[in-house]
Coordinates of C-alpha atoms and ligand atoms in Angstrom, one line a residue:
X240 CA -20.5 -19.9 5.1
X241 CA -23.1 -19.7 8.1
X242 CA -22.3 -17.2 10.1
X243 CA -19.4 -15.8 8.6
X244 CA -17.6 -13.0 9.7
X245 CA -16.6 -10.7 7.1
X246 CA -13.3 -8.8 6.7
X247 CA -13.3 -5.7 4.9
X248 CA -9.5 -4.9 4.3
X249 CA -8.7 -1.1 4.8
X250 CA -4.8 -1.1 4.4
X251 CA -5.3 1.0 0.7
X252 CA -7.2 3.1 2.5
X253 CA -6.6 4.2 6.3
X254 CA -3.4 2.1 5.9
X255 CA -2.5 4.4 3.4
X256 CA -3.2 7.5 5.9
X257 CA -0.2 6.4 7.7
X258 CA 2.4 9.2 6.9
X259 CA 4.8 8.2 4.9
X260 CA 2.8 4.5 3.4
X261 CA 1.4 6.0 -0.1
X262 CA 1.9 3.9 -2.4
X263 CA 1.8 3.7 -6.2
X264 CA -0.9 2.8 -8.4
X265 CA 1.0 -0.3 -9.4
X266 CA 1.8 -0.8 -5.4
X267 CA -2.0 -0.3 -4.9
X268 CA -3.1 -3.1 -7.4
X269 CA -0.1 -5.8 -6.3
X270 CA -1.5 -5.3 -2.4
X271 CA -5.0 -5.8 -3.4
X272 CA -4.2 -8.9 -5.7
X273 CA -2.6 -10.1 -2.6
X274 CA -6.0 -9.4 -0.6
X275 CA -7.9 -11.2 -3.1
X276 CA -5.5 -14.4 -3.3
X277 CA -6.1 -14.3 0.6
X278 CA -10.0 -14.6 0.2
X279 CA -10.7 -10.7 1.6
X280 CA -14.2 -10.3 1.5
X281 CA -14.3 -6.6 0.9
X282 CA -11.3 -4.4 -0.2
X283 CA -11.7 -0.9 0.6
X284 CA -9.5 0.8 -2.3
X285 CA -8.9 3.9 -1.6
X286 CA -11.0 7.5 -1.4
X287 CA -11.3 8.2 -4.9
X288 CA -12.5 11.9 -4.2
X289 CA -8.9 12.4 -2.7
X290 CA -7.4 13.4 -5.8
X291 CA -6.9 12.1 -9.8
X292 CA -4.4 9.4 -8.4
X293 CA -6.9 7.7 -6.0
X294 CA -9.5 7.9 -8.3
X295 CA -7.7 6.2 -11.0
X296 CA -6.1 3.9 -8.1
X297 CA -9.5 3.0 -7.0
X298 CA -10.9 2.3 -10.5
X299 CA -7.8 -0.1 -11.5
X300 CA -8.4 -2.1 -8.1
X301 CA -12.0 -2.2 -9.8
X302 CA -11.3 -3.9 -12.6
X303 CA -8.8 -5.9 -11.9
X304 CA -10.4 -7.8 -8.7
X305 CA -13.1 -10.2 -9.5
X306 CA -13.4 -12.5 -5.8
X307 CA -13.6 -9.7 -3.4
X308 CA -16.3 -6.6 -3.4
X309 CA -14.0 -3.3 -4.0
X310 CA -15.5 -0.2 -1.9
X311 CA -14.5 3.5 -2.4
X312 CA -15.0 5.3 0.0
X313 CA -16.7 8.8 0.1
X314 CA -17.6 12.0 2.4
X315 CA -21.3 12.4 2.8
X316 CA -21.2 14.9 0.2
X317 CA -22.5 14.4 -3.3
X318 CA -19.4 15.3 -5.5
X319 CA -17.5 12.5 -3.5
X320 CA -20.4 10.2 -4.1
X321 CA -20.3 10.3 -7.6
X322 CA -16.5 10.5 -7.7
X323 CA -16.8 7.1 -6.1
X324 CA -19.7 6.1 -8.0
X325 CA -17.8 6.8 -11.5
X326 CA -14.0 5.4 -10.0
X327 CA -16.4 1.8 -9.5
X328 CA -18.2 1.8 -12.4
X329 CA -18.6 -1.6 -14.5
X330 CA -16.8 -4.0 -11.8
X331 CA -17.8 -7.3 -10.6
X332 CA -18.8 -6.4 -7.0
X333 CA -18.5 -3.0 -5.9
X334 CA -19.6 -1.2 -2.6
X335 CA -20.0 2.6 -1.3
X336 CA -18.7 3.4 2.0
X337 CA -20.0 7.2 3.3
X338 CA -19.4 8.4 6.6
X339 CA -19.9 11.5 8.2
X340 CA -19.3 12.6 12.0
X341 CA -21.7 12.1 15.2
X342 CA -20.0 13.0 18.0
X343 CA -20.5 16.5 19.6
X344 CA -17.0 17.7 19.2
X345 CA -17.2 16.6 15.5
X346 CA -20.0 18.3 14.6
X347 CA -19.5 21.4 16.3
X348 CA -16.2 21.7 15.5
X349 CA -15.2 20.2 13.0
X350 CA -18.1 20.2 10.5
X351 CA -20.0 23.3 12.8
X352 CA -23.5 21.3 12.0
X353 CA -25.9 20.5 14.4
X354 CA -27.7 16.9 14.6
X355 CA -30.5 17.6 12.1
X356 CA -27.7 18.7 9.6
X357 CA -25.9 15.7 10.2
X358 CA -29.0 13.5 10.0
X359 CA -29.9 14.9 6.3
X360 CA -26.4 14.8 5.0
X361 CA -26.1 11.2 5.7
X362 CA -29.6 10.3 4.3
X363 CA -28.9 12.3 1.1
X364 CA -25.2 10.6 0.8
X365 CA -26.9 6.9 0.8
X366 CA -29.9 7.7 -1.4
X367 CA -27.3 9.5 -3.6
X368 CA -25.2 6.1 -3.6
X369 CA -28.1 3.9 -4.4
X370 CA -28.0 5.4 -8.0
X371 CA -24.1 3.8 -8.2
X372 CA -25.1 0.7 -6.1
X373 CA -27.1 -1.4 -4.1
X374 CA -24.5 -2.0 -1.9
X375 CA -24.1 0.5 0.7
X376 CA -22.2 1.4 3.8
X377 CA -22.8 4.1 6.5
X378 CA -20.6 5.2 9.0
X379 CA -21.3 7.5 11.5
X380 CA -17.6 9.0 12.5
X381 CA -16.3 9.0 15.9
X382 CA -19.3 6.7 16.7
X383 CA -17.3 6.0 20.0
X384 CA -17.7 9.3 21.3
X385 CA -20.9 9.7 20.4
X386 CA -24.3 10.0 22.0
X387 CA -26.3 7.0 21.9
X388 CA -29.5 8.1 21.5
X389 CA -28.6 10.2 18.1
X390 CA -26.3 7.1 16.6
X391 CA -29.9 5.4 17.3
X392 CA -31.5 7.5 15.5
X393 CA -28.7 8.3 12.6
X394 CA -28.5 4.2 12.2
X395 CA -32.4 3.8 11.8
X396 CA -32.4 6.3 9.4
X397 CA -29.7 5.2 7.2
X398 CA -30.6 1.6 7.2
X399 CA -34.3 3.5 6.0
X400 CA -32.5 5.2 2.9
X401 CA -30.6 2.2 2.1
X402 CA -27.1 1.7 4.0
X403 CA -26.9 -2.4 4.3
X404 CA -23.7 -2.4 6.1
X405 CA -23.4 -0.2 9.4
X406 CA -20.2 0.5 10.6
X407 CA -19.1 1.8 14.1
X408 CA -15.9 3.5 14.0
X409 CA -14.2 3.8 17.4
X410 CA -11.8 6.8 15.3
X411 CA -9.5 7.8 18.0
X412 CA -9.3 4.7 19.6
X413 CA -10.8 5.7 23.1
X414 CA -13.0 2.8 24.4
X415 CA -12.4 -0.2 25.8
X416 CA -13.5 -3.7 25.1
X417 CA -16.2 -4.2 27.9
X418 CA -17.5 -0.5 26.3
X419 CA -17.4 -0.9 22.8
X420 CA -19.0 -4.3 23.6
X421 CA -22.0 -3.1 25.3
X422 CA -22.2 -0.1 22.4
X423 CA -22.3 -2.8 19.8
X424 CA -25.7 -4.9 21.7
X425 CA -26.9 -1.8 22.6
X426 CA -27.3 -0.8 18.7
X427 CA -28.5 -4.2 17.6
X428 CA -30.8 -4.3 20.6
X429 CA -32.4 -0.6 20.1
X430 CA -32.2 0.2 16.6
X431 CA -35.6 -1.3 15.4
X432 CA -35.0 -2.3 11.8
X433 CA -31.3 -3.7 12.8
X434 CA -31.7 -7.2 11.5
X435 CA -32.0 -5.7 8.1
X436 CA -27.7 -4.5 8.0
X437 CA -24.9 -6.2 8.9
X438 CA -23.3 -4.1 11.8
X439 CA -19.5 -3.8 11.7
X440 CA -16.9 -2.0 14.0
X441 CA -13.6 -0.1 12.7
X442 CA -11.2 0.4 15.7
X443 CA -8.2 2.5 15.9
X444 CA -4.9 1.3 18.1
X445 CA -4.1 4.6 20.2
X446 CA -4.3 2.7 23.0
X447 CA -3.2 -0.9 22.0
X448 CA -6.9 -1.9 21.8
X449 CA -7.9 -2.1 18.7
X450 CA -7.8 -5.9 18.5
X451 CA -9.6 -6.5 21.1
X452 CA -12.3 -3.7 20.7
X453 CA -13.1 -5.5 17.2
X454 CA -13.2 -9.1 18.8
X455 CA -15.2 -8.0 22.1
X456 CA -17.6 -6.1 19.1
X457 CA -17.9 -10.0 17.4
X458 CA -18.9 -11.6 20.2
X459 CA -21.5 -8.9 20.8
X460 CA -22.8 -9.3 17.6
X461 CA -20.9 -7.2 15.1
X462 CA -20.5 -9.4 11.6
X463 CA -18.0 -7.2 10.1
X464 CA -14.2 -5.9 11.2
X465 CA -12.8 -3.4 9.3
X466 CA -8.8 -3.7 9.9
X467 CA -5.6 -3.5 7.7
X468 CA -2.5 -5.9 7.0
X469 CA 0.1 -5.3 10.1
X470 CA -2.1 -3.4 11.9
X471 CA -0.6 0.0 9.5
X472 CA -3.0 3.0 9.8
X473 CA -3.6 6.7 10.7
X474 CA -1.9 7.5 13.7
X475 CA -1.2 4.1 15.8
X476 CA -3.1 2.0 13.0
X477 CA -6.2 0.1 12.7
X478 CA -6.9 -3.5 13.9
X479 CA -4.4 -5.6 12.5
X480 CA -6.3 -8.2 9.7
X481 CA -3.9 -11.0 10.8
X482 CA -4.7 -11.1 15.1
X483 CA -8.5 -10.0 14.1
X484 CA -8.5 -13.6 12.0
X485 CA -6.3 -16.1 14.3
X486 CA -8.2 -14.7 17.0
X487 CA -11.9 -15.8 15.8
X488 CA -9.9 -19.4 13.9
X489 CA -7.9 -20.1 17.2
X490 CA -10.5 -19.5 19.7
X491 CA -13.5 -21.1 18.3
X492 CA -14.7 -22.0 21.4
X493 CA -15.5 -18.1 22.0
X494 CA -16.6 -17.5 18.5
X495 CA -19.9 -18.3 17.0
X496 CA -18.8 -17.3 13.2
X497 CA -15.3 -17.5 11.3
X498 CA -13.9 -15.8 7.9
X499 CA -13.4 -17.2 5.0
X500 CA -9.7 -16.0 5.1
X501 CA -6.8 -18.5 3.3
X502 CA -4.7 -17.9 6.6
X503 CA -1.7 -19.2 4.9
X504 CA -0.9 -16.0 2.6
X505 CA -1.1 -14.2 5.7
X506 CA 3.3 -14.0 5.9
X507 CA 3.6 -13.3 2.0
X508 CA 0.8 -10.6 2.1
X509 CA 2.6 -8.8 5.6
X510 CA 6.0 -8.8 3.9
X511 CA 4.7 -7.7 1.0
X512 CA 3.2 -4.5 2.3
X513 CA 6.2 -3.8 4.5
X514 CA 8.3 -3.8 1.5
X515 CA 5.9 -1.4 -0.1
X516 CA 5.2 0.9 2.7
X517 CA 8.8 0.6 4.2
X518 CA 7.1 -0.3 7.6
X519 CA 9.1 -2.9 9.0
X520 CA 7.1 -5.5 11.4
X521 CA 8.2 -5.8 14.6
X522 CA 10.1 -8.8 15.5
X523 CA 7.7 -9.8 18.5
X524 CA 4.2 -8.5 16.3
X525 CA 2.2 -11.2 16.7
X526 CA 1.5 -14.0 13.7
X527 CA 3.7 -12.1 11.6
X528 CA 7.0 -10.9 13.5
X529 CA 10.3 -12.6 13.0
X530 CA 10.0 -14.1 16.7
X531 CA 6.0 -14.9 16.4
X532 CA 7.2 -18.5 16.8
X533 CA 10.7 -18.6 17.7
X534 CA 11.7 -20.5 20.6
X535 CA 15.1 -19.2 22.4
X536 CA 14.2 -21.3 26.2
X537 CA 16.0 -24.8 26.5
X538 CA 12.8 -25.5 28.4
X539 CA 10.4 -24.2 25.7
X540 CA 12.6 -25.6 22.5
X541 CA 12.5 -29.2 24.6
X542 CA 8.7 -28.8 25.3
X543 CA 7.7 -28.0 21.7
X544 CA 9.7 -30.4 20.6
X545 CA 8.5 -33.4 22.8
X546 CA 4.5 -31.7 21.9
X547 CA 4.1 -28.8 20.0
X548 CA 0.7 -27.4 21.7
X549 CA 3.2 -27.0 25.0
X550 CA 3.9 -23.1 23.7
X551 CA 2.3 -23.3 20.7
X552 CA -1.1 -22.4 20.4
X553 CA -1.3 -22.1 16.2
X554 CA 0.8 -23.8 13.8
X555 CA 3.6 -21.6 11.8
X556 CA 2.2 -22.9 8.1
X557 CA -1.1 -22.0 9.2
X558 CA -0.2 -18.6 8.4
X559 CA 2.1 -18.8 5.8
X560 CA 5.6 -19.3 7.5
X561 CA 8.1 -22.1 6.5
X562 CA 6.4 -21.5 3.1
X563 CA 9.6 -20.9 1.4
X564 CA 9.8 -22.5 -1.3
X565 CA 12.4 -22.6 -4.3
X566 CA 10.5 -21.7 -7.4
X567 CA 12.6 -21.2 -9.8
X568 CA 16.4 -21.6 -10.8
X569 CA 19.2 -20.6 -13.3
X570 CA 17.5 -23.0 -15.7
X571 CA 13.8 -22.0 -15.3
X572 CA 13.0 -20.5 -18.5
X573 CA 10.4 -17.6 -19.4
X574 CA 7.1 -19.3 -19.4
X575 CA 8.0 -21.1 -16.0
X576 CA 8.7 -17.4 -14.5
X577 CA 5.8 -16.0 -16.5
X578 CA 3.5 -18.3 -15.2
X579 CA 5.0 -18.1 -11.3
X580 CA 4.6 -14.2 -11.7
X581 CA 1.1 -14.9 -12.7
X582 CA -0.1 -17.1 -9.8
X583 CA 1.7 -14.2 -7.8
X584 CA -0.8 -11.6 -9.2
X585 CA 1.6 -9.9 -11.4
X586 CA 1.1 -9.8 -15.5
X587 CA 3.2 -7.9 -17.5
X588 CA 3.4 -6.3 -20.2
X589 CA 5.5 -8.0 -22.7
X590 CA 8.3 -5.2 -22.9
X591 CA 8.0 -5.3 -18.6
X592 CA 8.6 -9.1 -19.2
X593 CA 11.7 -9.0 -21.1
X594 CA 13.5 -6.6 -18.7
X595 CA 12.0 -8.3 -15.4
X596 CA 13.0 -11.8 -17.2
X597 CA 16.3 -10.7 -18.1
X598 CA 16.9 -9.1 -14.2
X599 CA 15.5 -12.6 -12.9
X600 CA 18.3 -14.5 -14.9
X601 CA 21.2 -12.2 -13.6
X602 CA 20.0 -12.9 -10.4
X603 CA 19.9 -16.7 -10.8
X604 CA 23.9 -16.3 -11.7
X605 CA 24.5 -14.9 -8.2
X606 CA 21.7 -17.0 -5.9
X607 CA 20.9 -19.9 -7.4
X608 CA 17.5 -20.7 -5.5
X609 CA 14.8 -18.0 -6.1
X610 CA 11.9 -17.3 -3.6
X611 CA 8.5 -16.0 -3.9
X612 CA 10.0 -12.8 -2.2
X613 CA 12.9 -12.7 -4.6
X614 CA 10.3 -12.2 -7.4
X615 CA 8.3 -10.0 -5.6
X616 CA 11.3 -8.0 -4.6
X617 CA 12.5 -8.1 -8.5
X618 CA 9.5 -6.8 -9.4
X619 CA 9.2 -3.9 -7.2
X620 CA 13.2 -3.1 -7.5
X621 CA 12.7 -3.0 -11.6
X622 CA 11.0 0.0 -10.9
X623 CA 7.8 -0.6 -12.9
X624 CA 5.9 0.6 -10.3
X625 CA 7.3 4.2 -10.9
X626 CA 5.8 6.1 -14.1
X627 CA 8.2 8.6 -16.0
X628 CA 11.2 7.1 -14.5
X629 CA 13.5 10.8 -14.9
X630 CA 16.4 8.8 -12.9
X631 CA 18.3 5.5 -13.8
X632 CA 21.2 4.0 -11.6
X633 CA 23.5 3.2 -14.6
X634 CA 27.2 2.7 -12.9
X635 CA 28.6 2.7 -9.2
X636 CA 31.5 1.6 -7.8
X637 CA 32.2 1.8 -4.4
X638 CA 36.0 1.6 -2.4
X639 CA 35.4 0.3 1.1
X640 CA 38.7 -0.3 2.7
X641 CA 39.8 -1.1 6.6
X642 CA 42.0 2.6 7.0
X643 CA 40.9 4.1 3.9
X644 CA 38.2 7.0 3.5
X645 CA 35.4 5.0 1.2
X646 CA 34.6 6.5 -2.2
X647 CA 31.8 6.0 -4.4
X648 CA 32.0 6.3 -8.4
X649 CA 28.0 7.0 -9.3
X650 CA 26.6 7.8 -13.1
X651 CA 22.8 8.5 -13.4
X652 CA 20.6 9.0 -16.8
X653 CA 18.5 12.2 -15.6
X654 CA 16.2 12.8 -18.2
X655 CA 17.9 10.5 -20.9
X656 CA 21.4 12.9 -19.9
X657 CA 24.1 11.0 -18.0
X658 CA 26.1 13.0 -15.2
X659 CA 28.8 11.7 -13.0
X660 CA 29.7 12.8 -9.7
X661 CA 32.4 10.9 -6.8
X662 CA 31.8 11.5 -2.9
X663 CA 33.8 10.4 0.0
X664 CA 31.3 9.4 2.9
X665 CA 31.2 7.0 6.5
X666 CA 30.9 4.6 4.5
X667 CA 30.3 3.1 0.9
X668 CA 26.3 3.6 1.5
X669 CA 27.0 7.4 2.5
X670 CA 29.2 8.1 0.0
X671 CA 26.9 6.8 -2.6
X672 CA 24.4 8.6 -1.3
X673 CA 26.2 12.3 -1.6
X674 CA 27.7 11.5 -5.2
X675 CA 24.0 11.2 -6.2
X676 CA 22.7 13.9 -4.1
X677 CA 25.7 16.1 -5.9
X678 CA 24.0 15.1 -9.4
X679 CA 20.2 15.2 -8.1
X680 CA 20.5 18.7 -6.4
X681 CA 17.4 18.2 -4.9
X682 CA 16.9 19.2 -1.1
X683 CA 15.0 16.5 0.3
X684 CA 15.2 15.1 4.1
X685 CA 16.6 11.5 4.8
X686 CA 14.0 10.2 7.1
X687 CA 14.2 6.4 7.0
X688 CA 16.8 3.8 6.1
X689 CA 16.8 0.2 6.4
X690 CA 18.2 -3.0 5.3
X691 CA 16.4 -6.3 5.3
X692 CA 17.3 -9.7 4.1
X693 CA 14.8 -10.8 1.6
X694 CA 15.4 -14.6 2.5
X695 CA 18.0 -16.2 4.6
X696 CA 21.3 -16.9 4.3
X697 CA 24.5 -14.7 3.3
X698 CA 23.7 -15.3 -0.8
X699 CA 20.3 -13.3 0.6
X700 CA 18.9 -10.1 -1.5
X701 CA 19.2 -7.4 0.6
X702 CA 16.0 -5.2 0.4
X703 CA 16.3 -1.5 1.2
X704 CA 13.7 1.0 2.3
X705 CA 14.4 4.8 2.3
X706 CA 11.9 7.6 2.7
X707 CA 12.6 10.9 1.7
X708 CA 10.2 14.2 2.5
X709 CA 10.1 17.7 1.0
X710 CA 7.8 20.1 1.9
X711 CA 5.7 17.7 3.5
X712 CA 5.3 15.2 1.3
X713 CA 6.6 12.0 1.9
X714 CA 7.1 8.6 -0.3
X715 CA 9.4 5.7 0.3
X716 CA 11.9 4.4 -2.2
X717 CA 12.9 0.5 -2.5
X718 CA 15.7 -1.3 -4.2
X719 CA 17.0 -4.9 -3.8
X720 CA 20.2 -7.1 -4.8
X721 CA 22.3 -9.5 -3.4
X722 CA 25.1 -6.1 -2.9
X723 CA 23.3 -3.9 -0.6
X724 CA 25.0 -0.8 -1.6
X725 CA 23.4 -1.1 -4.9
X726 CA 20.2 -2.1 -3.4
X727 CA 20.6 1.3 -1.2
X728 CA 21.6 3.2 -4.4
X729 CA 18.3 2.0 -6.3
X730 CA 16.2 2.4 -2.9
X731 CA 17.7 5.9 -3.1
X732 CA 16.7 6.8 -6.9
X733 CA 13.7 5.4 -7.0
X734 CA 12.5 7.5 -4.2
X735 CA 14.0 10.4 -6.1
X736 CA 11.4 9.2 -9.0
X737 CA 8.5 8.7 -7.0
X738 CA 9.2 12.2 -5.1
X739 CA 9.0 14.3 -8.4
X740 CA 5.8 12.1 -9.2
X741 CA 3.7 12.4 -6.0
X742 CA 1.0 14.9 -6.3
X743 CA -1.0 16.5 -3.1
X744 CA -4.3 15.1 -1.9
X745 CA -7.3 15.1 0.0
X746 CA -7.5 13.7 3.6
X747 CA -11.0 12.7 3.9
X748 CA -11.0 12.8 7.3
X749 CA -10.8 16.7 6.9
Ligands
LIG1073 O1 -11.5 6.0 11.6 C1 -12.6 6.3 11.0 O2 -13.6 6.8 11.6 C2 -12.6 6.1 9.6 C3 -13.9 6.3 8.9 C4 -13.8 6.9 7.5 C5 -14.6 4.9 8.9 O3 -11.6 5.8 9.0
LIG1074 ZN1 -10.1 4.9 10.4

C-alpha cells in the first residue's frame, strides 16, 4: 500500500512489562498468531537477552510467523545483540530493535555515560546488528526528554551505521500532542539523511496521551506506531493498537496513510489477551469495551435505529463484534474441530488433540452451541500452555446451602500422588480455595480474582482469572466451565503450576 502506516505490535514485549501479564511460551505464540491473522506488520516478540525463556519465546514466535516481520529486541550492548541475533535466526522476516537512552537524566543516572559514550554504543549496537540483519531499528530512550540537538545528531548517525527504522519513544509518557508533534517535523526536517528511515513514535499512557501523541506524530510525518493490544504496558501502558488503527481508518479525512490492519479480529484478539493476561477491558474502553457500542438513551437507541451514523461513528463488525458465530456442535466431529482450531492458529499435537477433542465433546453435552471463545477458552483451560504440569484438579464437590456453612471436598494429583483435603469457607469458591491451599502448602498472595462470561447467556462458560505472587513474582492462572467453581478451582491450580515454573528475568529497561 501507498503510504501505509505500519503497526509494530509490542504487547509480547512492553505488554508483557505490565506486572503481573507474563505469559507462557505457548500464550506467547497463540497472541502472536493472533497478530498475524490481524495483518500486524511487525511483531515485536519479546527481549530475548531477558532470560532462557524469552529467548526461546522469541525464537518460537520466529518460526512460527511467516506474514509479519518478528523483532527482538536488544540493549545497545553486544551480548544482547547476538542473543537477539541467534533467538531470530532462519525466519522469514526478522528485525533488530536496539535502543539505548538520550536524555540527560538517563545517561547520567542511569547509564552514568556522557553523550559521546552514548553516541558510540548506539553505532556499535547497529553495526553489530547488521551481521544478524539488514533490518534495523534504533531507538534513542526517553527521546521525549531529550535534547534535540543530540537526538539530531544520535539519529544521523545511526541511520549512517545502518538503523532503517527510527523510533521516538516518549518513555514516561510526558509530552503532549502539539509537542511530540512538532518533535516528530522537527527530526524529519533537520536530520539530513532522514528520507533514508522510516521514523516511528512509541508513546506511553501516564497521562492518558498516548493515543493521541502517536496520531498527532502521523500526521507530522511519523510512518510507524509502536502500540500493544488494549493499550496493556509498563506502568499505565502503551498506545492501545485498536484506537491507534480506527483512528487513522475512521478519520481519513485527517490522514494521508492507513494500515493494512484486518480490523475485524480486533474483538477476538483483545479478549484473547485479556484472558491470557487476566487484564480485564474496561467496559467503556473504546472499540473493545463491553459498552463501546451499547446504546442505554431512548433517544440514542431511537436515533441509531432510524440512522445509524446518528451516534455511531464506526460500525460494530468493523471490528470484530457481533462476530459470534456457532462453529461447532455436539455432532461436529474431530476433523471439523481440528480444522476450526487450525484457522484459529492453534495445532496440536496429536496426544493434545485427543484430550482437547475429548474436553470439547463434554462440553457440547452441557452447551450445545460452541463459540470461537469457547475453543479458545478450552484450549487455554486444558492447561497445555503449562509445562510439567506437578498439579491436576481430579475431584471437587462443593455444598452451597441457603443457612448452611459451604464445604468443599477437593483431591489433587501433586506429582502423580493424590491428597485430599475438605475446608469450610464464605462460600463454595473460598472453601475450595483453602481445601487446596491445605494440600498445596504453599504461601502465595491472592492478588486477583475474577469471573467472566465467555459468551452470553446462563448455559455461558464462565472464565476465571487469578493471580497469585510470591516473593515478587507474579503469574496469572485461568480455568473455564460452564460451573464456575470448577472454573475457579482450575484458575487456581494452574496458577499453582505456572508459579513453581516461572523463572526471574531481565528488565531491559534496567
Ligand atoms: O518505552 C520505551 O522507551 C521502550 C523502548 C525500549 C523503546 O520501551
Ligand atoms: Zn516502552
Amino acid at each position: 500500500m501507498e503510504n501505509r502506516l505500519i503497526i509494530f505490535d509490542t504487547t509480547l514485549r512492553d505488554g508483557e512489562q505490565s506486572p503481573g501479564a507474563s505469559m507462557t511460551q505457548d500464550e506467547k505464540l497463540r497472541i502472536a498468531k493472533a497478530l498475524e491473522r490481524m495483518r500486524v506488520d511487525v511483531i515485536e516478540a519479546g527481549f530475548p537477552a531477558a532470560s532462557q525463556g524469552d529467548f526461546e519465546a522469541v525464537r518460537a514466535v520466529a518460526h512460527i510467523i511467516k506474514e509479519s516481520t518478528v523483532c527482538g529486541l536488544a540493549r545497545a550492548l553486544k551480548e544482547d545483540i547476538d542473543r537477539a541475533g541467534e533467538a531470530l535466526a532462519g525466519s522469514n522476516s526478522t528485525r533488530i530493535h536496539t535502543f539505548i537512552a538520550t536524555s540527560p537524566i538517563h545517561m547520567k543516572a542511569k547509564l552514568r555515560m556522557d553523550s559521546n559514550q552514548v553516541l558510540d554504543y548506539a553505532i556499535r549496537a547497529i553495526q553489530r546488528a547488521k551481521k544478524y540483519t539488514d533490518n534495523i531499528e534504533f531507538s534513542p530512550e526517553d527521546a521525549g526528554r531529550s535534547d534535540i540537538d543530540f537526538l539530531c545528531q544520535i539519529i544521523e548517525s545511526a541511520i549512517k551505521a545502518g538503523a532503517n527504522t527510527i523510533n521516538i519513544p516518549d518513555t514516561v509518557g510526558y509530552n503532549f500532542p502539539d509537542q511530540f508533534g512538532k518533535l516528530i517535523r522537527t527530526l524529519i526536517e533537520r536530520v539530513p539523511n532522514s528520507d533514508k528511515a522510516i521514523f516511528s513514535v512509541h508513546c506511553h499512557n501516564d497521562l492518558g496521551l498516548a493515543v493521541a501523541n502517536s496520531l498527532t506524530a502521523v500526521i507530522n510525518g511519523a510512518r510507524q506506531v509502536e502500540c500493544t493490544i488494549n493499550g496493556l504496558g509498563e506502568r499505565a501502558g502503551n498506545a492501545a493498537l485498536e484506537e491507534i488503527t480506527m483512528a487513522v481508518r475512521t478519520r481519513r479525512d485527517l490522514f494521508s496513510c492507513d494500515t493494512c490492519i484486518d480490523t475485524t479480529q480486533i474483538v477476538p484478539t483483545s479478549r484473547l489477551v485479556s484472558g491470557i493476561t487476566g487484564f480485564p477491558v474496561q467496559p467503556n474502553k473504546a472499540i473493545v469495551g463491553a459498552n463501546a457500542f451499547a446504546h442505554e438513551s431512548g433517544i440514542h437507541q431511537d436515533g441509531v435505529l432510524k440512522e445509524r451514523e446518528t451516534y455511531e461513528i464506526m460500525r460494530a463488525e468493523d471490528v470484530g463484534w457481533h462476530t459470534n458465530r456457532m462453529v461447532l456442535g455436539k455432532h461436529s466431529g474431530r476433523n471439523a474441530f481440528k480444522s476450526r482450531l487450525h484457522d484459529l492458529g492453534i495445532d496440536l499435537k496429536a496426544e493434545d488433540l485427543n484430550t482437547t477433542f475429548q474436553k470439547f465433546k463434554e462440553l457440547a453435552d452441557k452447551k450445545h452451541e460452541i463459540y470461537d471463545e469457547d475453543l479458545q477458552a478450552l484450549i487455554t483451560d486444558t492447561h497445555l500452555t503449562v509445562e510439567n504440569e506437578r498439579f491436576k484438579l481430579l475431584y471437587l464437590r462443593t455444598i452451597s446451602e441457603i443457612g448452611e456453612i459451604p464445604k468443599a471436598s477437593v483431591i489433587l494429583s501433586v506429582d502423580g500422588v493424590e491428597l485430599q483435603a475438605e475446608s469450610i469457607g464464605s462460600g463454595p469458591v473460598d472453601a475450595t480455595y483453602k481445601a487446596i491451599d491445605f494440600i498445596l502448602k504453599h504461601e502465595v498472595k491472592l492478588t486477583l480474582y475474577s469471573v467472566n462470561n465467555i459468551t452470553s447467556g446462563t448455559d455461558s462458560q464462565g472464565e476465571v482469572t487469578v493471580r497469585l505472587e510470591k516473593d515478587g513474582r507474579i503469574v496469572n492462572g485461568q480455568g473455564s466451565d460452564t460451573d464456575i467453581v470448577i472454573a475457579s478451582a482450575k484458575a487456581y491450580v494452574n496458577a499453582f503450576n505456572k508459579m513453581l515454573n516461572s523463572i526471574s528475568r531481565n528488565h531491559p529497561q534496567v
